CSV table of C-alpha atoms in Angstrom, one decimal:
chain,number,residue,atom,x,y,z
A,240,UNK,CA,12.3,36.6,-52.4
A,241,UNK,CA,10.1,38.4,-54.9
A,242,UNK,CA,8.5,36.9,-58.0
A,243,UNK,CA,11.0,38.7,-60.3
A,244,UNK,CA,14.0,37.5,-58.4
A,245,UNK,CA,12.7,34.0,-58.1
A,246,UNK,CA,12.2,33.7,-61.8
A,247,UNK,CA,15.6,35.3,-62.4
A,248,UNK,CA,17.4,32.8,-60.2
A,249,UNK,CA,15.4,29.8,-61.4
A,250,UNK,CA,16.0,30.6,-65.1
A,251,UNK,CA,19.6,31.6,-64.3
A,252,UNK,CA,20.4,28.1,-63.1
A,253,UNK,CA,18.4,26.4,-65.8
A,254,UNK,CA,15.4,25.0,-64.0
A,255,UNK,CA,12.4,24.0,-66.1
A,256,UNK,CA,9.6,23.9,-63.5
A,257,UNK,CA,9.2,25.6,-60.1
A,258,UNK,CA,6.3,25.7,-57.7
A,259,UNK,CA,5.8,28.8,-55.6
A,260,UNK,CA,4.5,27.1,-52.5
A,261,UNK,CA,4.0,29.7,-49.8
A,262,UNK,CA,2.7,28.5,-46.4
A,263,UNK,CA,-1.1,28.2,-46.5
A,264,UNK,CA,-1.3,30.7,-49.4
A,265,UNK,CA,-0.9,30.9,-53.2
A,266,UNK,CA,-1.2,34.7,-53.7
A,267,UNK,CA,1.9,34.9,-55.9
A,268,UNK,CA,1.0,32.2,-58.4
A,269,UNK,CA,-0.4,34.3,-61.2
A,270,UNK,CA,2.2,37.1,-60.8
A,271,UNK,CA,5.0,34.6,-61.0
A,272,UNK,CA,3.5,32.8,-64.0
A,273,UNK,CA,3.2,36.1,-65.8
A,274,UNK,CA,6.8,36.9,-65.3
A,275,UNK,CA,7.9,33.4,-66.2
A,276,UNK,CA,5.9,33.5,-69.4
A,277,UNK,CA,8.6,35.0,-71.5
A,278,UNK,CA,11.1,32.5,-70.3
A,279,UNK,CA,10.8,28.8,-70.7
A,280,UNK,CA,9.9,28.3,-67.1
A,281,UNK,CA,6.7,26.6,-65.8
A,282,UNK,CA,5.3,27.9,-62.5
A,283,UNK,CA,2.9,25.4,-60.9
A,284,UNK,CA,0.2,26.7,-58.6
A,285,UNK,CA,1.0,25.3,-55.2
A,286,UNK,CA,0.8,25.7,-51.4
A,287,UNK,CA,2.6,24.1,-48.5
A,288,UNK,CA,-0.4,23.5,-46.2
A,289,UNK,CA,-0.3,22.9,-42.4
A,290,UNK,CA,-2.8,20.2,-41.3
A,291,UNK,CA,-4.4,20.1,-37.9
A,292,UNK,CA,-1.7,17.7,-36.8
A,293,UNK,CA,0.9,20.3,-37.8
A,294,UNK,CA,2.1,18.2,-40.7
A,295,UNK,CA,3.2,20.1,-43.8
A,296,UNK,CA,1.7,18.9,-47.1
A,297,UNK,CA,2.9,20.2,-50.4
A,298,UNK,CA,-0.1,20.5,-52.7
A,299,UNK,CA,0.5,21.0,-56.5
A,300,UNK,CA,-2.3,22.0,-58.8
A,301,UNK,CA,-2.9,22.1,-62.5
A,302,UNK,CA,-4.8,25.4,-62.5
A,303,UNK,CA,-4.9,28.6,-60.6
A,304,UNK,CA,-8.7,28.1,-60.2
A,305,UNK,CA,-8.3,24.6,-58.5
A,306,UNK,CA,-5.6,26.1,-56.3
A,307,UNK,CA,-7.8,29.0,-55.5
A,308,UNK,CA,-10.6,26.7,-54.3
A,309,UNK,CA,-8.3,25.0,-51.9
A,310,UNK,CA,-6.8,28.3,-50.8
A,311,UNK,CA,-10.3,29.5,-49.8
A,312,UNK,CA,-10.8,26.4,-47.7
A,313,UNK,CA,-7.4,26.8,-46.1
A,314,UNK,CA,-8.0,30.5,-45.3
A,315,UNK,CA,-11.3,29.6,-43.6
A,316,UNK,CA,-9.5,27.0,-41.6
A,317,UNK,CA,-6.4,28.9,-40.4
A,318,UNK,CA,-6.4,29.3,-36.7
A,319,UNK,CA,-6.8,33.0,-35.9
A,320,UNK,CA,-6.3,33.1,-32.2
A,321,UNK,CA,-7.0,36.7,-31.3
A,322,UNK,CA,-4.2,36.7,-28.8
A,323,UNK,CA,-1.7,35.8,-31.5
A,324,UNK,CA,0.2,39.0,-32.4
A,325,UNK,CA,2.0,38.7,-35.7
A,326,UNK,CA,3.5,41.5,-37.7
A,327,UNK,CA,0.8,42.4,-40.2
A,328,UNK,CA,3.3,43.8,-42.6
A,329,UNK,CA,5.5,40.7,-42.7
A,330,UNK,CA,3.6,39.0,-45.5
A,331,UNK,CA,3.5,41.4,-48.5
A,332,UNK,CA,2.2,40.3,-51.9
A,333,UNK,CA,4.5,41.7,-54.5
A,334,UNK,CA,4.0,42.4,-58.2
A,335,UNK,CA,6.3,42.3,-61.2
A,336,UNK,CA,7.6,45.8,-60.6
A,337,UNK,CA,8.5,44.8,-57.0
A,338,UNK,CA,5.8,46.9,-55.6
A,339,UNK,CA,3.8,45.8,-52.6
A,340,UNK,CA,0.2,45.1,-53.8
A,341,UNK,CA,-1.2,44.4,-50.3
A,342,UNK,CA,-0.4,42.6,-47.1
A,343,UNK,CA,-1.7,39.2,-46.4
A,344,UNK,CA,-2.9,39.7,-42.8
A,345,UNK,CA,-3.8,36.1,-42.0
A,346,UNK,CA,-1.4,34.4,-39.6
A,347,UNK,CA,-0.2,32.0,-42.4
A,348,UNK,CA,2.4,30.4,-40.1
A,349,UNK,CA,-0.4,28.8,-38.0
A,350,UNK,CA,-1.9,25.4,-38.5
A,351,UNK,CA,-5.2,24.9,-40.2
A,352,UNK,CA,-8.0,22.9,-38.6
A,353,UNK,CA,-8.1,20.5,-41.6
A,354,UNK,CA,-7.0,17.0,-40.6
A,355,UNK,CA,-4.4,15.2,-42.8
A,356,UNK,CA,-6.8,12.7,-44.4
A,357,UNK,CA,-9.4,15.4,-45.2
A,358,UNK,CA,-6.7,17.7,-46.7
A,359,UNK,CA,-5.5,15.0,-49.0
A,360,UNK,CA,-9.1,14.4,-50.1
A,361,UNK,CA,-9.6,18.1,-50.7
A,362,UNK,CA,-6.4,18.4,-52.8
A,363,UNK,CA,-7.4,15.3,-54.9
A,364,UNK,CA,-10.9,16.5,-55.4
A,365,UNK,CA,-9.4,19.6,-56.9
A,366,UNK,CA,-7.2,17.7,-59.3
A,367,UNK,CA,-4.1,18.3,-57.3
A,368,UNK,CA,-1.4,16.0,-55.9
A,369,UNK,CA,-0.4,15.8,-52.2
A,370,UNK,CA,3.1,15.2,-51.1
A,371,UNK,CA,4.3,14.9,-47.5
A,372,UNK,CA,7.0,17.5,-47.1
A,373,UNK,CA,10.5,17.0,-45.7
A,374,UNK,CA,9.7,13.7,-43.9
A,375,UNK,CA,13.3,13.6,-42.6
A,376,UNK,CA,12.8,16.8,-40.6
A,377,UNK,CA,12.0,17.2,-36.9
A,378,UNK,CA,9.6,20.1,-37.6
A,379,UNK,CA,6.2,19.7,-39.3
A,380,UNK,CA,7.2,16.4,-40.9
A,381,UNK,CA,4.6,13.6,-41.0
A,382,UNK,CA,7.0,11.3,-39.1
A,383,UNK,CA,8.0,13.7,-36.5
A,384,UNK,CA,4.4,14.6,-35.8
A,385,UNK,CA,2.7,11.3,-36.2
A,386,UNK,CA,5.5,8.8,-35.6
A,387,UNK,CA,5.0,7.0,-38.9
A,388,UNK,CA,2.9,7.3,-42.1
A,389,UNK,CA,-0.5,5.8,-41.4
A,390,UNK,CA,-1.3,2.7,-43.5
A,391,UNK,CA,-3.1,3.4,-46.7
A,392,UNK,CA,-2.7,7.2,-46.6
A,393,UNK,CA,-3.2,8.2,-50.2
A,394,UNK,CA,-0.2,10.5,-50.5
A,395,UNK,CA,1.1,10.8,-54.1
A,396,UNK,CA,4.7,11.0,-52.9
A,397,UNK,CA,6.9,11.8,-50.0
A,398,UNK,CA,9.5,14.5,-50.1
A,399,UNK,CA,12.9,14.5,-48.4
A,400,UNK,CA,14.9,17.6,-47.8
A,401,UNK,CA,18.3,18.5,-49.4
A,402,UNK,CA,19.9,17.1,-46.2
A,403,UNK,CA,19.2,13.6,-47.4
A,404,UNK,CA,22.1,12.5,-49.5
A,405,UNK,CA,21.2,9.3,-51.1
A,406,UNK,CA,18.2,7.1,-52.2
A,407,UNK,CA,19.1,4.6,-49.6
A,408,UNK,CA,19.0,7.2,-46.9
A,409,UNK,CA,15.6,8.3,-48.1
A,410,UNK,CA,14.3,4.7,-48.2
A,411,UNK,CA,15.6,4.1,-44.7
A,412,UNK,CA,13.2,6.7,-43.4
A,413,UNK,CA,10.2,4.6,-44.5
A,414,UNK,CA,11.6,1.1,-45.1
A,415,UNK,CA,8.3,-0.7,-45.1
A,416,UNK,CA,6.3,1.7,-47.3
A,417,UNK,CA,7.0,2.3,-51.0
A,418,UNK,CA,5.8,5.8,-51.7
A,419,UNK,CA,7.6,7.5,-54.6
A,420,UNK,CA,10.3,9.8,-53.2
A,421,UNK,CA,11.0,13.3,-54.5
A,422,UNK,CA,13.3,16.0,-53.1
A,423,UNK,CA,13.0,19.7,-53.6
A,424,UNK,CA,14.9,22.8,-52.4
A,425,UNK,CA,12.2,24.1,-49.9
A,426,UNK,CA,13.7,27.5,-50.6
A,427,UNK,CA,13.1,30.2,-48.1
A,428,UNK,CA,15.9,32.4,-49.5
A,429,UNK,CA,16.9,33.0,-53.1
A,430,UNK,CA,20.2,31.3,-52.6
A,431,UNK,CA,18.4,28.0,-51.7
A,432,UNK,CA,16.8,27.7,-55.1
A,433,UNK,CA,18.2,24.7,-56.9
A,434,UNK,CA,20.0,23.3,-53.9
A,435,UNK,CA,18.0,20.1,-54.7
A,436,UNK,CA,16.3,19.1,-57.9
A,437,UNK,CA,14.1,16.2,-59.0
A,438,UNK,CA,14.0,15.3,-62.7
A,439,UNK,CA,10.7,14.0,-64.2
A,440,UNK,CA,10.9,12.3,-67.6
A,441,UNK,CA,7.6,13.3,-69.1
A,442,UNK,CA,5.8,14.7,-72.1
A,443,UNK,CA,4.7,18.1,-70.8
A,444,UNK,CA,5.3,20.2,-67.7
A,445,UNK,CA,2.0,19.6,-66.1
A,446,UNK,CA,0.8,18.2,-62.8
A,447,UNK,CA,-1.1,15.5,-64.5
A,448,UNK,CA,2.2,14.4,-66.2
A,449,UNK,CA,4.0,14.6,-62.8
A,450,UNK,CA,1.3,12.4,-61.3
A,451,UNK,CA,1.8,9.9,-64.1
A,452,UNK,CA,5.6,9.9,-63.5
A,453,UNK,CA,5.0,9.3,-59.8
A,454,UNK,CA,2.9,6.2,-60.8
A,455,UNK,CA,5.6,5.1,-63.1
A,456,UNK,CA,3.3,5.0,-66.1
A,457,UNK,CA,4.7,4.0,-69.5
A,458,UNK,CA,8.3,5.3,-69.8
A,459,UNK,CA,7.8,8.1,-67.3
A,460,UNK,CA,10.4,8.2,-64.5
A,461,UNK,CA,11.3,10.3,-61.5
A,462,UNK,CA,14.9,10.8,-60.5
A,463,UNK,CA,16.2,12.8,-57.6
A,464,UNK,CA,19.6,14.4,-58.1
A,465,UNK,CA,21.2,13.7,-54.7
B,370,UNK,CA,-2.3,4.7,-8.2
B,371,UNK,CA,-4.8,3.2,-10.7
B,372,UNK,CA,-6.5,4.6,-13.7
B,373,UNK,CA,-10.0,4.7,-12.2
B,374,UNK,CA,-8.8,6.9,-9.3
B,375,UNK,CA,-7.1,9.2,-11.7
B,376,UNK,CA,-10.2,9.4,-13.9
B,377,UNK,CA,-12.4,10.2,-11.0
B,378,UNK,CA,-10.1,12.6,-9.2
B,379,UNK,CA,-9.4,14.7,-12.4
B,380,UNK,CA,-13.0,14.4,-13.6
B,381,UNK,CA,-11.8,13.1,-16.9
B,382,UNK,CA,-14.4,12.4,-19.6
B,383,UNK,CA,-14.4,9.0,-21.4
B,384,UNK,CA,-14.9,8.9,-25.1
B,385,UNK,CA,-16.3,5.3,-24.8
B,386,UNK,CA,-17.1,2.9,-22.1
B,387,UNK,CA,-14.0,1.0,-21.0
B,388,UNK,CA,-13.3,-1.1,-18.1
B,389,UNK,CA,-9.6,-0.6,-17.1
B,390,UNK,CA,-10.2,1.1,-13.8
B,391,UNK,CA,-7.7,-1.0,-11.9
B,392,UNK,CA,-4.9,-0.6,-14.4
B,393,UNK,CA,-1.9,0.6,-12.4
B,394,UNK,CA,-0.2,3.9,-13.4
B,395,UNK,CA,3.3,4.6,-12.3
B,396,UNK,CA,4.4,7.3,-14.7
B,397,UNK,CA,3.1,10.0,-17.1
B,398,UNK,CA,4.5,11.3,-20.4
B,399,UNK,CA,3.6,14.5,-22.1
B,400,UNK,CA,4.3,15.1,-25.8
B,401,UNK,CA,2.6,16.1,-29.0
B,402,UNK,CA,5.3,14.7,-31.2
B,403,UNK,CA,4.5,11.0,-31.7
B,404,UNK,CA,8.0,10.3,-32.8
B,405,UNK,CA,9.2,11.6,-29.5
B,406,UNK,CA,6.7,9.4,-27.6
B,407,UNK,CA,8.0,6.4,-29.4
B,408,UNK,CA,11.6,7.3,-28.7
B,409,UNK,CA,11.4,8.6,-25.1
B,410,UNK,CA,8.3,7.6,-23.2
B,411,UNK,CA,8.6,4.9,-20.5
B,412,UNK,CA,6.6,1.8,-21.3
B,413,UNK,CA,3.3,1.7,-19.6
B,414,UNK,CA,3.1,5.4,-18.9
B,415,UNK,CA,-0.1,7.4,-19.0
B,416,UNK,CA,0.1,9.8,-22.0
B,417,UNK,CA,-1.1,13.4,-22.2
B,418,UNK,CA,-1.3,14.9,-25.7
B,419,UNK,CA,-3.1,17.4,-28.0
B,420,UNK,CA,-2.9,15.0,-31.0
B,421,UNK,CA,-6.1,13.3,-31.9
B,422,UNK,CA,-5.0,11.5,-35.1
B,423,UNK,CA,-5.6,7.7,-35.2
B,424,UNK,CA,-1.8,7.2,-35.0
B,425,UNK,CA,-1.9,8.0,-31.3
B,426,UNK,CA,-3.6,4.6,-30.7
B,427,UNK,CA,-0.9,2.7,-32.6
B,428,UNK,CA,1.8,4.5,-30.6
B,429,UNK,CA,0.0,3.6,-27.4
B,430,UNK,CA,-0.1,0.0,-28.4
B,431,UNK,CA,3.6,0.1,-29.3
B,432,UNK,CA,4.6,1.5,-26.0
B,433,UNK,CA,2.1,-0.4,-23.8
B,434,UNK,CA,0.4,2.9,-22.9
B,435,UNK,CA,-2.9,1.9,-21.3
B,436,UNK,CA,-4.6,5.3,-21.5
B,437,UNK,CA,-4.3,8.6,-23.4
B,438,UNK,CA,-5.6,11.9,-22.0
B,439,UNK,CA,-6.5,14.5,-24.7
B,440,UNK,CA,-5.9,17.9,-23.1
B,441,UNK,CA,-7.4,21.3,-23.7
B,442,UNK,CA,-10.8,20.0,-24.7
B,443,UNK,CA,-9.6,18.2,-27.8
B,444,UNK,CA,-11.9,15.7,-29.4
B,445,UNK,CA,-10.7,12.5,-31.0
B,446,UNK,CA,-11.5,11.7,-34.6
B,447,UNK,CA,-14.2,9.1,-35.0
B,448,UNK,CA,-11.7,6.6,-36.4
B,449,UNK,CA,-9.4,7.2,-33.5
B,450,UNK,CA,-12.2,6.3,-31.1
B,451,UNK,CA,-13.0,3.1,-33.1
B,452,UNK,CA,-9.3,2.1,-33.2
B,453,UNK,CA,-8.8,2.8,-29.4
B,454,UNK,CA,-11.9,0.7,-28.6
B,455,UNK,CA,-10.7,-2.2,-30.7
B,456,UNK,CA,-7.2,-2.1,-29.3
B,457,UNK,CA,-8.3,-1.7,-25.7
B,458,UNK,CA,-6.7,1.7,-25.2
B,459,UNK,CA,-8.6,4.0,-22.9
B,460,UNK,CA,-9.3,7.4,-24.4
B,461,UNK,CA,-9.9,10.2,-21.9
B,462,UNK,CA,-10.4,13.9,-22.2
B,463,UNK,CA,-10.0,17.1,-20.1
B,464,UNK,CA,-10.8,20.7,-20.7
B,465,UNK,CA,-7.7,21.6,-18.7
B,466,UNK,CA,-4.4,22.1,-20.4
B,467,UNK,CA,-1.4,19.7,-20.0
B,468,UNK,CA,0.3,21.6,-17.2
B,469,UNK,CA,-2.8,21.6,-15.1
B,470,UNK,CA,-3.4,17.9,-15.6
B,471,UNK,CA,0.3,17.1,-15.1
B,472,UNK,CA,0.4,19.1,-11.8
B,473,UNK,CA,-2.4,17.2,-10.3
B,474,UNK,CA,-1.1,13.8,-11.5
B,475,UNK,CA,2.4,14.6,-10.2
B,476,UNK,CA,0.9,15.3,-6.8
B,477,UNK,CA,-1.0,12.1,-6.9
B,478,UNK,CA,1.9,10.0,-8.0
B,479,UNK,CA,4.5,11.6,-5.6
B,480,UNK,CA,2.6,12.3,-2.4
B,481,UNK,CA,4.7,14.1,0.2
C-alpha cells in the first residue's frame, strides 16, 4: 500500500471518495491528496484511533489542520511502553515517487490513553465525525470490548465490516439503538480496496455533507452496497 | 468465602465505602472483553478486569456480579464510580496483575 497505488486502485474501480485512515496516524493525508488531485478522487483526512478501552474509532476530518490537531493529541497519548520492541522500520511514510520520506517510530499499533467519550469529544471539537469501526468484529470493536454501546454515546455512525451481508444483519447487532450504519472496506491490502462501499447522496464530497447525510437532512441519503 | 475476607486478605482498595462484606463468593471470572463476560461468566462471580469504562457496572448488574476488582493499578472513571455506587456494585482495586490476584483467590476458594 503506497499513496500512488492506493489512488491508482481507487480510481481504477471508480471510487469518488476514500479516507486514508492509518492506525493512530495521518501522515499520508497530504501526499495522497496531492496525487489524487489530478483525478476526480477526494481523499478525506482520517485516522482509525484506538481508545483506552481498545475500541477502534474511525475519525474523519474536513481539513488536514483539524486532523493534525487530533493527531498531535493521539501521538501524545500512545502508550510507549519501553519494553515494547517493535520494528522501527515497519512504518514508512512514502511520497509520490514511492520513496521513503521517514519512518514513523511510534508504536502505532498500541492503544492510546484517551477514553472513548473523551475521544469522541476531541473529534467533534475539531469538526470531525466519529464512527465506531467494525462493530461486528471480535477485535477492537465497541461491542466486543464494551459489551454494548453505552446509552447516549454521541457517535455519528456505526460501521460494519464487509463480512456483514445485509441491512438486517447489521441492525441485528444493535437492535435497540438506531445509529446510522455505514460499511467500508477497512483495506489493509490493495486488493481489499472497494470490497465494500457506502454511497452518500450529497451535494459535495465533504465531511460536513457526510454528516448531513448521516443525519438524513433534506434529500440526503446513505446507502450501503451490501 | 465472603467478599470482606477477600478484600482484607488481598489488601484490596475500595473506591467508595460499600457494605457488602458478607456477600458470598463462589467463583471468579477474568476477562477484559465485556462481550465475553456477558457470554461466559458464571452468574454471581467476582470479576477481575483492566477495563474501567462505565459499562463494566452494567455488565456486573446483568450477570449478578457483586464486585469487580480492577487489576494492575487501574483507576475507574468518575462516572464508573458513581454508577457502581448507585447500582450497589462493589468496586475494588489492586496494584497486582490479574494472575497474582487470581492465584491467591484460587488458593482461598480451593483450599487443599
